[in-house]
Short mmCIF file of C-alpha atoms in Angstrom, two decimals:
data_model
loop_
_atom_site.label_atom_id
_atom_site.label_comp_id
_atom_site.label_asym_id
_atom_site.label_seq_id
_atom_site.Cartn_x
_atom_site.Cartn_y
_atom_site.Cartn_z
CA UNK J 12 0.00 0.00 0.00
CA UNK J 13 2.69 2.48 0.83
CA UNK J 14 4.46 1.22 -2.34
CA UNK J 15 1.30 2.48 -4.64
CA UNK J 16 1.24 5.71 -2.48
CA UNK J 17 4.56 6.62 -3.37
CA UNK J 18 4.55 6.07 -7.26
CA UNK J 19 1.55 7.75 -7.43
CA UNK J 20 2.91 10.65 -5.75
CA UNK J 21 6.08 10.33 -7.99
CA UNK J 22 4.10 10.08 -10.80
CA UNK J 23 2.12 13.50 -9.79
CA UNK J 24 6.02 14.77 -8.57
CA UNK J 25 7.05 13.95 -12.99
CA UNK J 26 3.98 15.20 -14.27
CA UNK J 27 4.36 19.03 -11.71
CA UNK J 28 8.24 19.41 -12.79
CA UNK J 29 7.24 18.72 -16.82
CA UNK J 30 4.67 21.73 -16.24
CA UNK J 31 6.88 23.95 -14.62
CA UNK J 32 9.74 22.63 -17.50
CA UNK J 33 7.46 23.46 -20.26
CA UNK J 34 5.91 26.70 -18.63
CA UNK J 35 9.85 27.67 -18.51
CA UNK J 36 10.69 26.99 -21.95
CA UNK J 37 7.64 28.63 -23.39
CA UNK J 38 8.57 32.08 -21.57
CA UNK J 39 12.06 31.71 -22.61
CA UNK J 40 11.05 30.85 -26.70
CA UNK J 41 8.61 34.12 -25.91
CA UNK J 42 11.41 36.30 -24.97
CA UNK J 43 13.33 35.25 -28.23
CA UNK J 44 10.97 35.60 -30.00
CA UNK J 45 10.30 39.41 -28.95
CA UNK J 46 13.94 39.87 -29.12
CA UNK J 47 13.60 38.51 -32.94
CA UNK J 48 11.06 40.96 -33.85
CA UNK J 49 12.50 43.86 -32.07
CA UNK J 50 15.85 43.54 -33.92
CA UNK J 51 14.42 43.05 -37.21
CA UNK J 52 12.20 45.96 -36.97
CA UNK J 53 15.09 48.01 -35.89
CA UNK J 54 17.30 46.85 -39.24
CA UNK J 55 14.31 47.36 -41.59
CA UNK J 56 14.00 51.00 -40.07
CA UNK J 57 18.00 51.15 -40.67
CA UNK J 58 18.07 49.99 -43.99
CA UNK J 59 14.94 52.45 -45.03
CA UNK J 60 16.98 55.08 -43.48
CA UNK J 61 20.11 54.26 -45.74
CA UNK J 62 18.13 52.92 -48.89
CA UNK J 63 15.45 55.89 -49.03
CA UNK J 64 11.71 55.71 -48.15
CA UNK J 65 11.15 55.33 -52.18
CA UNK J 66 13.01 52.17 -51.88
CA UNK J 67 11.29 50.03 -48.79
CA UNK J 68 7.46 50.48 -48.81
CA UNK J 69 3.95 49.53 -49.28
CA UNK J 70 4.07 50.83 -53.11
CA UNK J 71 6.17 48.53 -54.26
CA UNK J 72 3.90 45.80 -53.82
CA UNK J 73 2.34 44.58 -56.83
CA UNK J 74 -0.80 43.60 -55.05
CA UNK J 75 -1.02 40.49 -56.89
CA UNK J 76 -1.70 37.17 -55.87
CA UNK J 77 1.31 34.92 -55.04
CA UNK J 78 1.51 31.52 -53.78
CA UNK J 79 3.11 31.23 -50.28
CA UNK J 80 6.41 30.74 -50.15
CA UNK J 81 6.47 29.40 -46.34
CA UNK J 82 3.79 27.36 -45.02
CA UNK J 83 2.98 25.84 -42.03
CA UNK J 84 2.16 21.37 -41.38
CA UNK J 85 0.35 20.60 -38.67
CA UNK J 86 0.86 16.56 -37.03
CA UNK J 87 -1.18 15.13 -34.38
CA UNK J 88 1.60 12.71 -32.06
CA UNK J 89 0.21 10.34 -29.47
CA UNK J 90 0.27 11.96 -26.22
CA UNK J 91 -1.58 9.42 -24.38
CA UNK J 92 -3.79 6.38 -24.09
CA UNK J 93 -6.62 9.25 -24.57
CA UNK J 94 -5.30 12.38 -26.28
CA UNK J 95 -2.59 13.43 -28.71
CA UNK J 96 -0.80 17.05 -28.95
CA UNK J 97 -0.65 19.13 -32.23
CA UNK J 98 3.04 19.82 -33.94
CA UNK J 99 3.66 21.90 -35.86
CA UNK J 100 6.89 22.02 -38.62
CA UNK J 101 7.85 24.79 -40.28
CA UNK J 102 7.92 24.20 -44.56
CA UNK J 103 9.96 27.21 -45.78
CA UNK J 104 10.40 28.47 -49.77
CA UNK J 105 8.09 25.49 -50.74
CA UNK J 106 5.99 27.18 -53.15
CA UNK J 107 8.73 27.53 -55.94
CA UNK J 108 10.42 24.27 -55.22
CA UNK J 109 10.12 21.96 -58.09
CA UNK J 110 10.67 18.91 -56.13
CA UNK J 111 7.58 17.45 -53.91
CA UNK J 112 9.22 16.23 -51.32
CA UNK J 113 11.27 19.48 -51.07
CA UNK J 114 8.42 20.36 -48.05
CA UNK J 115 9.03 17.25 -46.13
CA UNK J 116 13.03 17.58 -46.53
CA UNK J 117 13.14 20.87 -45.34
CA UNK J 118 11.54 20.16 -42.26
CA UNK J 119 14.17 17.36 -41.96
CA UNK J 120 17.07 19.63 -42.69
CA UNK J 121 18.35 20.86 -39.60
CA UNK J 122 18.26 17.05 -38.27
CA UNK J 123 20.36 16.14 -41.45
CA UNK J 124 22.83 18.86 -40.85
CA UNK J 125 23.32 18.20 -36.94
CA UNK J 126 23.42 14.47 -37.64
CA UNK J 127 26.94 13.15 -38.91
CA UNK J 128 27.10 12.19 -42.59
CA UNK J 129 27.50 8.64 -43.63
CA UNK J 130 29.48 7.16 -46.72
CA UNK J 131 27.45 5.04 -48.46
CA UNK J 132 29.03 2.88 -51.31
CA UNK J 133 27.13 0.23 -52.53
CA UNK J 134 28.29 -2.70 -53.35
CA UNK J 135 24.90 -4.02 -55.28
CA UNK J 136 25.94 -5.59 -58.50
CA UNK J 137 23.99 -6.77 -61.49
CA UNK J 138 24.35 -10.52 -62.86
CA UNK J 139 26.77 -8.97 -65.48
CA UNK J 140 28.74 -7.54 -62.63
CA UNK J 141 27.96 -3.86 -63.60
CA UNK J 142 26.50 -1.55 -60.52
CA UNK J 143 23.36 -1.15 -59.40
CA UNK J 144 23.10 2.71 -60.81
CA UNK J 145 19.13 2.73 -58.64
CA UNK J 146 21.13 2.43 -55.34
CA UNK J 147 23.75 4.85 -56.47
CA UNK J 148 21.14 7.33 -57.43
CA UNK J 149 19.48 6.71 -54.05
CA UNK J 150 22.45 7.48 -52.47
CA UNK J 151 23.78 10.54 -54.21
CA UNK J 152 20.39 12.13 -53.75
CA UNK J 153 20.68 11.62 -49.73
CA UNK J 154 23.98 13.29 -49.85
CA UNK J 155 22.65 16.15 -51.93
CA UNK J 156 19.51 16.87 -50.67
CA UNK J 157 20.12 18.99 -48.14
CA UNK J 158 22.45 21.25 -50.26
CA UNK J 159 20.26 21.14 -52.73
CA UNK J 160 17.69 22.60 -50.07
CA UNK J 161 19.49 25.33 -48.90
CA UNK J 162 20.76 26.51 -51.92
CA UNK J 163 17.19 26.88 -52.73
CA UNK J 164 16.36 28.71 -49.97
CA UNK J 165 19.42 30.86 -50.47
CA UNK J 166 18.06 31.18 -54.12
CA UNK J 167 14.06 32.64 -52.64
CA UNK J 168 15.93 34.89 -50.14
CA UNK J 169 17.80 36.88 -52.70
CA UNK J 170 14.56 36.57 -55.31
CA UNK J 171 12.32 37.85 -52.33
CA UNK J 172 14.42 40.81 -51.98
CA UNK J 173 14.86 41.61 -55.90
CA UNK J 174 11.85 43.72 -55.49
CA UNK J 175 13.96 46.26 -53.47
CA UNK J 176 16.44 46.73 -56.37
CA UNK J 177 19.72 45.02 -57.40
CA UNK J 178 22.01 46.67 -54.90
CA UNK J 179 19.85 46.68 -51.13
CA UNK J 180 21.33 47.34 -47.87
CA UNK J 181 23.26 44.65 -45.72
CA UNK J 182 20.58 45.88 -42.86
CA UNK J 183 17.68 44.96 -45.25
CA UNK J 184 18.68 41.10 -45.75
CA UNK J 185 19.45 41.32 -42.26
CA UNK J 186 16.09 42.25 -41.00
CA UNK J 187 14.79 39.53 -43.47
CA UNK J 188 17.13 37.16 -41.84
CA UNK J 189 15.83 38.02 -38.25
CA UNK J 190 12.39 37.77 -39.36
CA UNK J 191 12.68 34.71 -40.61
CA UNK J 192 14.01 33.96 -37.18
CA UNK J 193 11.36 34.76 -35.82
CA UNK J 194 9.14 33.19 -37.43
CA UNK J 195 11.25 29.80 -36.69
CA UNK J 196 10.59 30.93 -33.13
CA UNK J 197 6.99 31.42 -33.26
CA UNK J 198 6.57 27.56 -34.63
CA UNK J 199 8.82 26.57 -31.78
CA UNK J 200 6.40 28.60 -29.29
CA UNK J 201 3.61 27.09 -30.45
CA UNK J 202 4.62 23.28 -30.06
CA UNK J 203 5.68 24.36 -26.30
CA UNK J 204 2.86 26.10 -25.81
CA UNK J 205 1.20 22.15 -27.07
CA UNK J 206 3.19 20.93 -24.58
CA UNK J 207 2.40 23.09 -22.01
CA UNK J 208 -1.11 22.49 -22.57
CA UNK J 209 -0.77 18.93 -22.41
CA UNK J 210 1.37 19.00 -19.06
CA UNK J 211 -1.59 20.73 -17.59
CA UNK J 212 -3.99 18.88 -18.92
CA UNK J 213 -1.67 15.57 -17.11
CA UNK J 214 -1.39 17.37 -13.75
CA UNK J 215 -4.95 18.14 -13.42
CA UNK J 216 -6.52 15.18 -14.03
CA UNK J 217 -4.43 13.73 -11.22
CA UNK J 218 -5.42 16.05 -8.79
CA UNK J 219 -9.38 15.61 -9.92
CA UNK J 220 -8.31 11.62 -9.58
CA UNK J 221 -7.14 12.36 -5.79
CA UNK J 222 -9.99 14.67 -4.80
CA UNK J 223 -12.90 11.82 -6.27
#
């Protein structure tokens, strides 16, 4: 009995701490975030100053409808035997990307640059002893594929800021470089805040279980 008194209380112990963890993240990604915004408003408003007002504003919009170049997935992940928590990835300069998959590999792009790179040489042979050129082509396009992503990206950046002129201000591509930032952020805040909600959701059913 005192055995089942303790885990439970260990259990309610986990689920308090993951709350507080979470609560302490999300205010931190918050902060960032308003750090973010703050800096790249301040470099726009520098790079205005140096460029002209001619040069950065509304009237150089074309008003016409584009597809968007960012967009947002949302996945639903098993957070329990009952309930399951939103996440959200972040699918930058999709719209021009020619590749379908270019989406789904961006989201996986900062996991392929922070994981190390393995050499893959395959050793699959045909019955006439010649390669296996669909395992090579496999390969090569693992290898590439996230170069090949953020040389795209690279490639949107500079065409997104084209509208500004040929020559633009090093503060202007770094305000679009801190909003972009930001916006990294924001997804980031709003799969803590999921977690958040889903700590609380934890710790309060406990203490509705111990009051009943």
């Amino acid at each position: 009995m005192v055995k089942e008194e303790d885990a439970e209380m260990h259990e309610k112990d986990k689920n308090v701490v993951e709350l507080l963890d979470s609560t302490d993240s999300y205010l931190l990604l918050m902060d960032s975030l308003s750090s973010s915004l703050r800096q790249g408003w301040l470099e726009l408003a520098s790079a205005r100053h140096s460029m002209g007002a001619s040069r950065i504003g509304s009237a150089l919009f074309d008003l016409k409808s584009h597809s968007a170049a960012t967009t947002l997935q949302l996945n639903h992940q098993d957070a329990g035997p009952e309930s399951e928590k939103s996440h959200f990835s972040l699918c930058k300069w999709a719209a021009s990307s020619e590749s379908p998959k270019s989406c789904s590999d961006e989201a996986k792009f900062e996991e392929a640059k922070l994981s190390p790179r393995k050499s893959s040489s395959p050793k699959v042979l045909n019955q006439d002893g010649s390669s296996n050129s669909e395992v090579q082509e496999e390969a090569s396009e693992a290898t590439e594929s996230p170069r090949t992503i953020e040389d795209q990206a690279r490639k949107e950046r500079l065409k997104s800021l084209s509208m500004f002129g040929m020559l633009v201000s090093p503060k202007l591509r770094a305000a679009q470089s801190s909003f972009e930032t930001a916006l990294e952020t924001l997804v980031e805040v709003a799969n803590k805040r999921a977690d958040l909600l889903n700590a609380y959701d934890q710790v309060r059913a406990k203490m509705e279980s111990t009051t009943k």
